[in-house]
Amino acid sequence: MSSLLVISAHAGDFVWRAAGAIALATARGDRAKVVCLTYGERGESAKAWREGKNLAEIKEIRRAEATNAADALGAEIEFLDAGDYPLQESQELVDRLVRVYREVDPGVVLTHPLTDPYNQDHPAAARMALQARVLAQAIGYDAPGEPLGAPPVFFFEPHQPEQCDFKPDVLLDITSVFDTKRTAMESLPAQQHMWEYYIDLAKRRGVQLKRNAGPNLGLPHNTVGEAYMRLYPQVTEVLK
Amino acid sequence: MSSLLVISAHAGDFVWRAAGAIALATARGDRAKVVCLTYGERGESAKAWREGKNLAEIKEIRRAEATNAADALGAEIEFLDAGDYPLQESQELVDRLVRVYREVDPGVVLTHPLTDPYNQDHPAAARMALQARVLAQAIGYDAPGEPLGAPPVFFFEPHQPEQCDFKPDVLLDITSVFDTKRTAMESLPAQQHMWEYYIDLAKRRGVQLKRNAGPNLGLPHNTVGEAYMRLYPQVTEVLK
Amino acid sequence: MSSLLVISAHAGDFVWRAAGAIALATARGDRAKVVCLTYGERGESAKAWREGKNLAEIKEIRRAEATNAADALGAEIEFLDAGDYPLQESQELVDRLVRVYREVDPGVVLTHPLTDPYNQDHPAAARMALQARVLAQAIGYDAPGEPLGAPPVFFFEPHQPEQCDFKPDVLLDITSVFDTKRTAMESLPAQQHMWEYYIDLAKRRGVQLKRNAGPNLGLPHNTVGEAYMRLYPQVTEVLK
Amino acid sequence: MSSLLVISAHAGDFVWRAAGAIALATARGDRAKVVCLTYGERGESAKAWREGKNLAEIKEIRRAEATNAADALGAEIEFLDAGDYPLQESQELVDRLVRVYREVDPGVVLTHPLTDPYNQDHPAAARMALQARVLAQAIGYDAPGEPLGAPPVFFFEPHQPEQCDFKPDVLLDITSVFDTKRTAMESLPAQQHMWEYYIDLAKRRGVQLKRNAGPNLGLPHNTVGEAYMRLYPQVTEVLK
Amino acid sequence: MSSLLVISAHAGDFVWRAAGAIALATARGDRAKVVCLTYGERGESAKAWREGKNLAEIKEIRRAEATNAADALGAEIEFLDAGDYPLQESQELVDRLVRVYREVDPGVVLTHPLTDPYNQDHPAAARMALQARVLAQAIGYDAPGEPLGAPPVFFFEPHQPEQCDFKPDVLLDITSVFDTKRTAMESLPAQQHMWEYYIDLAKRRGVQLKRNAGPNLGLPHNTVGEAYMRLYPQVTEVLK
Amino acid sequence: MSSLLVISAHAGDFVWRAAGAIALATARGDRAKVVCLTYGERGESAKAWREGKNLAEIKEIRRAEATNAADALGAEIEFLDAGDYPLQESQELVDRLVRVYREVDPGVVLTHPLTDPYNQDHPAAARMALQARVLAQAIGYDAPGEPLGAPPVFFFEPHQPEQCDFKPDVLLDITSVFDTKRTAMESLPAQQHMWEYYIDLAKRRGVQLKRNAGPNLGLPHNTVGEAYMRLYPQVTEVLK
């Protein structure tokens, strides 16, 4: 059994962008853990603010929604409540992530890409996720547990990929778990306008997936996908 | 059984840069076919010219050496004798490659990267290899055989990788077949100075491979590797 | 009255990728002229080949379809029948384009981007379009008409934008002419699977357009768009 | 009436690099507001230090000069006095900028580009300007005023553009207000060596502007310009 | 004594962009040879065409002017008269360049950069210059003379450097020979508007040169420069 | 006499990556000063941690080893003991570096490149080294000594160069001092596995150095090298 660790700036990011990968992992029997650095309470809860909710209420709503989504995906979820808009980088927060890495011992890590001119919280989360990964590898770093290996890191797709210098390295076939991803998305009713957008995106990535796989693989018409970038080179014994 | 197609500008390129991948394929029972567009008779046979050999003799020497190397790797080899230094692009040559694609129906394609300020034959070979691959996919292209699928393309490592904008996407573990690669290299006695260079490179890529794989994988101390770049996104059902 | 010139490798490209810009131009009363270097008879007519049509029939079908699409957009169309898959660059073809430039005297030029690892005809068309534009500017180039000005060039969106290094510089609001674009797309019944793909893309670019325009502009919910890249810097008297 | 917001690291930056854009805005009747994060008292006041002035005196000189330049341009100016060399990024400073954004509600934002190996204060200013813009858009961010729209951001030209990865996206014709820019520059007598440099640069950008506009536009011989980069895609209804 | 080889697309290019480097070489006693692939008779002789000159007359004018400029610089000049706008690449032309390389045995090579969206002749010249350099290195290439060494290649500055991805790697101090460069420029009276432009550019590069050299070097106020890019890494025994 | 300043994140970095350049400088009679921001006590001392050493012991071991290496190279060394893994950037640390710059008045600066996905301490060190260099140039910066000139900055080679976007600009011939570099490396017995790796790298860079220098320079078979990138353009009076 392997583990998947997802480090997300706000409560909803892991759903839109990585729910397929998470559902595939749990469907295989792997452990999946999502860490939300913040609830997205200020930056991604416009509807609730317009309805007059206060900060504590909004955090609670977001927490409940994200927990439901994680449940739908069969994933654990932890909220660090670090405060968003802005998510401020700190050594304390990085240290908390080091401890998560040591505890989870992930085989794969997912996080945001390092460039996003629309949302500085996303690269901030990614920088901390990457620094914590390297620190967790050092036997000299003072935290419980064994030194980490070198799990590959994949960046999930941002909202406007081209503007974030996001060029897909990997097209992940999520057809077999797409119903689960839909259910997870529907756990976030406040952002209903995102459902259609990310269903369309999954189809679009599915079309490209089929094109890059070639007709000979016989992928079905309704193939859907998620796109990722690799930070480190792939290590393998087979080119394919 | 899958097929591996290697398209190489000169007679030696496939040995230094891709012999590991070829040996892994044939060891798995896959078919491997090498196409040498030229013998490298003018650009990569300085020793023979200095010894006073003539063009026909040099081509014959190179042909014999490359054939021996391919034999060592368990691969088929075909020479198109298109003339090197310069390798001139032509539609006729592309058409010959289309026919090779249609006949081999490769599951994977290896060729040179598209930039090389030290040797314009290499990008010329790559451009023709890529164009032929796309043409072979079209049912409307007039050549025998079925339209090609969409085999992934990997660029093998050039002599001065950084100057060729070569950033490894894939580190291939060739430890299990490294003796075979050595034998193949030793089939090219005229370029003996390259043996040590490429053995050192294999070790270097092996060190990086272990570092990117992480200590937990338990790769042995003598791990050796080859580096590749992908042209198209990887299609997969598992992130790893 | 200004003129728009669209230079397209195959008969269908201008429809999927630039029909909105064309319809906006003709709706403003501008002249729009489309030049199709080929019919896309080999590379983009898989359905007809599978149905057993021959080359002449397929060219005729594509010609009729593209002409209908141009009619729907209010644009002129000219076919150079240069042969696709591969579209071979030649000085004769460039010279024909120079003559088109001199005759049309375009205020704006649209063509393919310069990188496309899925279809080498597209960059070939773009290189010829760009070279002809520069030649047409020279008084010393021997062709009828006055030397061209310096019309801006926009690259329209390729099928897999990220893999073609396509990063949108301009999001064009095509909401007011989207019905016309649909009609033009429906003139190409052989590629029906593309209709939905490009409708979804228009919505996606519309969402991004609204996000980049900001809520204050009051763009409607159903805003749709097309994405373009500029080759040359914008010249203006107002930053906006 | 629209508003232009210019966020500048030091007291002089907005003059050399954006005075033309500011003068064009105020000439159109728009509001223009300049925010100087520092006076440039340590890093850009070498002459005054050599003359033996103290810190308070230098700040006062720079304040007076920059105020005169802003007056010449018809712009408001505000000094945050955050301390230069180094300009230290802080959440307090970003919050002050959020409040400026909310108050000014700019239609367009100008700031430094994100790379400058000669002056780290410039990218620091740009990062804060960009973060504040995003925070000001969030209804959940606790600051007076309405959430901001999505004003486009333009980077003005650094002193050594190529070394700062500055590739002009926009050439702005400032011919009609160039006398005003000269007057503003002459408000900074301590940096007299810069006058000629930026007059020459304006001519150079003017030559390029004419070349990119084409001869048909009939721009006059003495056309002068300023160069800008866009951070976000342009949103428009007309390609030109 | 070393040799400098300059390969220029049109008759005037070497003057505006590299006259300083040429004059420095000849002032040191080095041999300098300029090869003009064309006279620039179609693309860069607008004035003569407007005056009604014919092709033969224009070539003769350009030849005389460029010869005068070369004389002023103490350089040899050779015209290949390959025809411009477009300069068509051919193996024959490359072969002629190989012979020049073998004869001159240059210690340094200057040519155009590989990207220029304003003039496709420039990259075409550069590609041929680079291919000929590599071919001339091969003992197996059939041309008179000894195989070439590996002379460094510098790209000189294009007219709109940023749009050509030109980022200066080297700032060359041409102060000591600037009068000679002026004289060479004045040998081209038909392009008088270029004189001031390139004098201003020399000053601009001079200001940057002083800034990058630092005040401690004591460079004079009137320092002027030319900018170059390196294609290959610098080989040296001293970092400076 | 000139001075060389090397700013290194950890105690060993300057040895593996820049010992050749340091030895060349001291062999010429120049002063060389190494500043180690940390001892590398947590991140690069795995062996000592596994042996059960404590933090103070490890720092002492690393200090002694690095001092021995500096002695072998004839260089001064200073340890700032800022704490590694993570090396936290602070204005206090930058200020200490400013004082070092002012005291050493270096003619050349060496440090890490700005990108390293395997070790965030390296870019952190580089950012501080670069900021301190700029601050030290300002007469208004309050620190003892004269304002600094503009010493060139070279980035030394990281462990996995391609992944760090490291493209060599300079190949430094260190053949004459390679024995000294070996001695310095052997002063770090805890990282014995690095000796061979960096000897192989020196050979590899030597092969490339010979290839880029050309056969005519007559470099010996055993040429070894180090690779560097320049941050700023080279200023020179001779192209070579």
PDB file of N, CA and C in Angstrom, chain A residues 237-239, chain B residues 4 6 14-15 17-34 69-76 110 172-185 226 228:
ATOM      1  N   GLU A 237      11.929   1.828 -15.493  1.00  0.00           N
ATOM      2  CA  GLU A 237      12.674   0.784 -16.192  1.00  0.00           C
ATOM      3  C   GLU A 237      12.117   0.526 -17.583  1.00  0.00           C
ATOM      4  N   VAL A 238      11.034   1.204 -17.932  1.00  0.00           N
ATOM      5  CA  VAL A 238      10.409   1.002 -19.238  1.00  0.00           C
ATOM      6  C   VAL A 238      10.012   2.346 -19.824  1.00  0.00           C
ATOM      7  N   LEU A 239      10.437   2.615 -21.034  1.00  0.00           N
ATOM      8  CA  LEU A 239       9.956   3.802 -21.747  1.00  0.00           C
ATOM      9  C   LEU A 239       8.588   3.468 -22.335  1.00  0.00           C
TER      10      LEU A 239
ATOM     11  N   LEU B   4       9.968  -1.175 -30.841  1.00  0.00           N
ATOM     12  CA  LEU B   4      10.698   0.063 -30.575  1.00  0.00           C
ATOM     13  C   LEU B   4      11.351   0.492 -31.877  1.00  0.00           C
ATOM     14  N   VAL B   6      14.000   3.255 -33.545  1.00  0.00           N
ATOM     15  CA  VAL B   6      15.030   4.239 -33.242  1.00  0.00           C
ATOM     16  C   VAL B   6      15.488   4.859 -34.553  1.00  0.00           C
ATOM     17  N   PHE B  14      22.856   5.684 -32.159  1.00  0.00           N
ATOM     18  CA  PHE B  14      21.940   4.851 -31.371  1.00  0.00           C
ATOM     19  C   PHE B  14      22.679   4.067 -30.299  1.00  0.00           C
ATOM     20  N   VAL B  15      23.977   3.859 -30.521  1.00  0.00           N
ATOM     21  CA  VAL B  15      24.729   3.052 -29.546  1.00  0.00           C
ATOM     22  C   VAL B  15      25.019   3.851 -28.285  1.00  0.00           C
ATOM     23  N   ARG B  17      23.776   6.573 -27.179  1.00  0.00           N
ATOM     24  CA  ARG B  17      22.692   7.317 -26.535  1.00  0.00           C
ATOM     25  C   ARG B  17      21.473   6.491 -26.189  1.00  0.00           C
ATOM     26  N   ALA B  18      21.291   5.360 -26.841  1.00  0.00           N
ATOM     27  CA  ALA B  18      20.041   4.629 -26.627  1.00  0.00           C
ATOM     28  C   ALA B  18      20.228   3.123 -26.531  1.00  0.00           C
ATOM     29  N   ALA B  19      21.474   2.648 -26.460  1.00  0.00           N
ATOM     30  CA  ALA B  19      21.679   1.195 -26.434  1.00  0.00           C
ATOM     31  C   ALA B  19      21.002   0.562 -25.217  1.00  0.00           C
ATOM     32  N   GLY B  20      20.951   1.278 -24.113  1.00  0.00           N
ATOM     33  CA  GLY B  20      20.296   0.728 -22.929  1.00  0.00           C
ATOM     34  C   GLY B  20      18.818   0.507 -23.162  1.00  0.00           C
ATOM     35  N   ALA B  21      18.166   1.503 -23.721  1.00  0.00           N
ATOM     36  CA  ALA B  21      16.727   1.364 -23.982  1.00  0.00           C
ATOM     37  C   ALA B  21      16.461   0.230 -24.973  1.00  0.00           C
ATOM     38  N   ILE B  22      17.329   0.130 -25.971  1.00  0.00           N
ATOM     39  CA  ILE B  22      17.142  -0.937 -26.962  1.00  0.00           C
ATOM     40  C   ILE B  22      17.327  -2.308 -26.308  1.00  0.00           C
ATOM     41  N   ALA B  23      18.376  -2.450 -25.524  1.00  0.00           N
ATOM     42  CA  ALA B  23      18.640  -3.739 -24.874  1.00  0.00           C
ATOM     43  C   ALA B  23      17.526  -4.112 -23.897  1.00  0.00           C
ATOM     44  N   LEU B  24      16.978  -3.112 -23.201  1.00  0.00           N
ATOM     45  CA  LEU B  24      15.853  -3.403 -22.305  1.00  0.00           C
ATOM     46  C   LEU B  24      14.661  -3.921 -23.108  1.00  0.00           C
ATOM     47  N   ALA B  25      14.425  -3.309 -24.266  1.00  0.00           N
ATOM     48  CA  ALA B  25      13.276  -3.722 -25.079  1.00  0.00           C
ATOM     49  C   ALA B  25      13.458  -5.160 -25.569  1.00  0.00           C
ATOM     50  N   THR B  26      14.622  -5.447 -26.124  1.00  0.00           N
ATOM     51  CA  THR B  26      14.803  -6.804 -26.670  1.00  0.00           C
ATOM     52  C   THR B  26      14.858  -7.836 -25.539  1.00  0.00           C
ATOM     53  N   ALA B  27      15.384  -7.432 -24.380  1.00  0.00           N
ATOM     54  CA  ALA B  27      15.386  -8.355 -23.242  1.00  0.00           C
ATOM     55  C   ALA B  27      13.968  -8.689 -22.790  1.00  0.00           C
ATOM     56  N   ARG B  28      13.042  -7.737 -22.997  1.00  0.00           N
ATOM     57  CA  ARG B  28      11.632  -7.995 -22.668  1.00  0.00           C
ATOM     58  C   ARG B  28      10.949  -8.810 -23.745  1.00  0.00           C
ATOM     59  N   GLY B  29      11.635  -9.030 -24.858  1.00  0.00           N
ATOM     60  CA  GLY B  29      11.028  -9.776 -25.950  1.00  0.00           C
ATOM     61  C   GLY B  29      10.407  -8.892 -27.008  1.00  0.00           C
ATOM     62  N   ASP B  30      10.569  -7.567 -26.877  1.00  0.00           N
ATOM     63  CA  ASP B  30      10.037  -6.656 -27.886  1.00  0.00           C
ATOM     64  C   ASP B  30      10.937  -6.660 -29.119  1.00  0.00           C
ATOM     65  N   ARG B  31      10.348  -6.280 -30.223  1.00  0.00           N
ATOM     66  CA  ARG B  31      11.111  -6.053 -31.440  1.00  0.00           C
ATOM     67  C   ARG B  31      11.760  -4.665 -31.335  1.00  0.00           C
ATOM     68  N   ALA B  32      12.993  -4.541 -31.806  1.00  0.00           N
ATOM     69  CA  ALA B  32      13.642  -3.232 -31.875  1.00  0.00           C
ATOM     70  C   ALA B  32      14.225  -3.057 -33.263  1.00  0.00           C
ATOM     71  N   LYS B  33      13.948  -1.895 -33.848  1.00  0.00           N
ATOM     72  CA  LYS B  33      14.479  -1.611 -35.177  1.00  0.00           C
ATOM     73  C   LYS B  33      15.169  -0.258 -35.170  1.00  0.00           C
ATOM     74  N   VAL B  34      16.396  -0.269 -35.697  1.00  0.00           N
ATOM     75  CA  VAL B  34      17.172   0.956 -35.798  1.00  0.00           C
ATOM     76  C   VAL B  34      17.248   1.370 -37.254  1.00  0.00           C
ATOM     77  N   ALA B  69      27.002  -3.729 -33.604  1.00  0.00           N
ATOM     78  CA  ALA B  69      26.405  -3.164 -32.390  1.00  0.00           C
ATOM     79  C   ALA B  69      24.934  -3.542 -32.292  1.00  0.00           C
ATOM     80  N   ALA B  70      24.225  -3.431 -33.418  1.00  0.00           N
ATOM     81  CA  ALA B  70      22.808  -3.803 -33.409  1.00  0.00           C
ATOM     82  C   ALA B  70      22.644  -5.282 -33.061  1.00  0.00           C
ATOM     83  N   ASP B  71      23.513  -6.115 -33.635  1.00  0.00           N
ATOM     84  CA  ASP B  71      23.459  -7.545 -33.311  1.00  0.00           C
ATOM     85  C   ASP B  71      23.619  -7.759 -31.809  1.00  0.00           C
ATOM     86  N   ALA B  72      24.589  -7.070 -31.234  1.00  0.00           N
ATOM     87  CA  ALA B  72      24.816  -7.221 -29.793  1.00  0.00           C
ATOM     88  C   ALA B  72      23.571  -6.871 -28.987  1.00  0.00           C
ATOM     89  N   LEU B  73      22.795  -5.924 -29.536  1.00  0.00           N
ATOM     90  CA  LEU B  73      21.597  -5.464 -28.817  1.00  0.00           C
ATOM     91  C   LEU B  73      20.363  -6.279 -29.178  1.00  0.00           C
ATOM     92  N   GLY B  74      20.508  -7.174 -30.142  1.00  0.00           N
ATOM     93  CA  GLY B  74      19.333  -7.948 -30.559  1.00  0.00           C
ATOM     94  C   GLY B  74      18.373  -7.144 -31.408  1.00  0.00           C
ATOM     95  N   ALA B  75      18.896  -6.126 -32.079  1.00  0.00           N
ATOM     96  CA  ALA B  75      18.029  -5.236 -32.855  1.00  0.00           C
ATOM     97  C   ALA B  75      18.258  -5.413 -34.349  1.00  0.00           C
ATOM     98  N   GLU B  76      17.215  -5.165 -35.128  1.00  0.00           N
ATOM     99  CA  GLU B  76      17.361  -5.038 -36.581  1.00  0.00           C
ATOM    100  C   GLU B  76      17.952  -3.668 -36.894  1.00  0.00           C
ATOM    101  N   LEU B 110      12.311   6.542 -30.635  1.00  0.00           N
ATOM    102  CA  LEU B 110      13.443   7.291 -30.091  1.00  0.00           C
ATOM    103  C   LEU B 110      14.149   8.030 -31.226  1.00  0.00           C
ATOM    104  N   LEU B 172      16.117   6.474 -17.185  1.00  0.00           N
ATOM    105  CA  LEU B 172      15.823   5.064 -17.442  1.00  0.00           C
ATOM    106  C   LEU B 172      16.897   4.200 -16.780  1.00  0.00           C
ATOM    107  N   ASP B 173      16.463   3.275 -15.969  1.00  0.00           N
ATOM    108  CA  ASP B 173      17.388   2.379 -15.262  1.00  0.00           C
ATOM    109  C   ASP B 173      17.859   1.284 -16.230  1.00  0.00           C
ATOM    110  N   ILE B 174      19.124   1.332 -16.628  1.00  0.00           N
ATOM    111  CA  ILE B 174      19.643   0.350 -17.587  1.00  0.00           C
ATOM    112  C   ILE B 174      20.646  -0.599 -16.929  1.00  0.00           C
ATOM    113  N   THR B 175      20.611  -0.671 -15.617  1.00  0.00           N
ATOM    114  CA  THR B 175      21.588  -1.490 -14.892  1.00  0.00           C
ATOM    115  C   THR B 175      21.578  -2.942 -15.373  1.00  0.00           C
ATOM    116  N   SER B 176      20.385  -3.472 -15.582  1.00  0.00           N
ATOM    117  CA  SER B 176      20.279  -4.904 -15.900  1.00  0.00           C
ATOM    118  C   SER B 176      20.851  -5.243 -17.274  1.00  0.00           C
ATOM    119  N   VAL B 177      21.004  -4.259 -18.131  1.00  0.00           N
ATOM    120  CA  VAL B 177      21.497  -4.528 -19.491  1.00  0.00           C
ATOM    121  C   VAL B 177      22.794  -3.776 -19.789  1.00  0.00           C
ATOM    122  N   PHE B 178      23.464  -3.297 -18.742  1.00  0.00           N
ATOM    123  CA  PHE B 178      24.614  -2.443 -19.017  1.00  0.00           C
ATOM    124  C   PHE B 178      25.764  -3.206 -19.676  1.00  0.00           C
ATOM    125  N   ASP B 179      25.916  -4.466 -19.329  1.00  0.00           N
ATOM    126  CA  ASP B 179      26.958  -5.246 -20.006  1.00  0.00           C
ATOM    127  C   ASP B 179      26.689  -5.315 -21.511  1.00  0.00           C
ATOM    128  N   THR B 180      25.436  -5.456 -21.867  1.00  0.00           N
ATOM    129  CA  THR B 180      25.087  -5.470 -23.291  1.00  0.00           C
ATOM    130  C   THR B 180      25.417  -4.141 -23.948  1.00  0.00           C
ATOM    131  N   LYS B 181      25.129  -3.041 -23.253  1.00  0.00           N
ATOM    132  CA  LYS B 181      25.468  -1.729 -23.830  1.00  0.00           C
ATOM    133  C   LYS B 181      26.973  -1.601 -24.015  1.00  0.00           C
ATOM    134  N   ARG B 182      27.750  -2.061 -23.050  1.00  0.00           N
ATOM    135  CA  ARG B 182      29.216  -2.024 -23.190  1.00  0.00           C
ATOM    136  C   ARG B 182      29.666  -2.799 -24.429  1.00  0.00           C
ATOM    137  N   THR B 183      29.103  -3.997 -24.590  1.00  0.00           N
ATOM    138  CA  THR B 183      29.467  -4.802 -25.755  1.00  0.00           C
ATOM    139  C   THR B 183      29.139  -4.070 -27.044  1.00  0.00           C
ATOM    140  N   ALA B 184      27.979  -3.449 -27.070  1.00  0.00           N
ATOM    141  CA  ALA B 184      27.585  -2.700 -28.272  1.00  0.00           C
ATOM    142  C   ALA B 184      28.559  -1.554 -28.519  1.00  0.00           C
ATOM    143  N   MET B 185      28.940  -0.857 -27.467  1.00  0.00           N
ATOM    144  CA  MET B 185      29.881   0.262 -27.643  1.00  0.00           C
ATOM    145  C   MET B 185      31.221  -0.252 -28.149  1.00  0.00           C
ATOM    146  N   GLU B 226      20.149   6.027 -18.478  1.00  0.00           N
ATOM    147  CA  GLU B 226      20.121   6.870 -19.674  1.00  0.00           C
ATOM    148  C   GLU B 226      19.031   7.918 -19.468  1.00  0.00           C
ATOM    149  N   TYR B 228      16.287  10.785 -21.038  1.00  0.00           N
ATOM    150  CA  TYR B 228      15.419  11.051 -22.191  1.00  0.00           C
ATOM    151  C   TYR B 228      14.515  12.246 -21.924  1.00  0.00           C
TER     152      TYR B 228
END
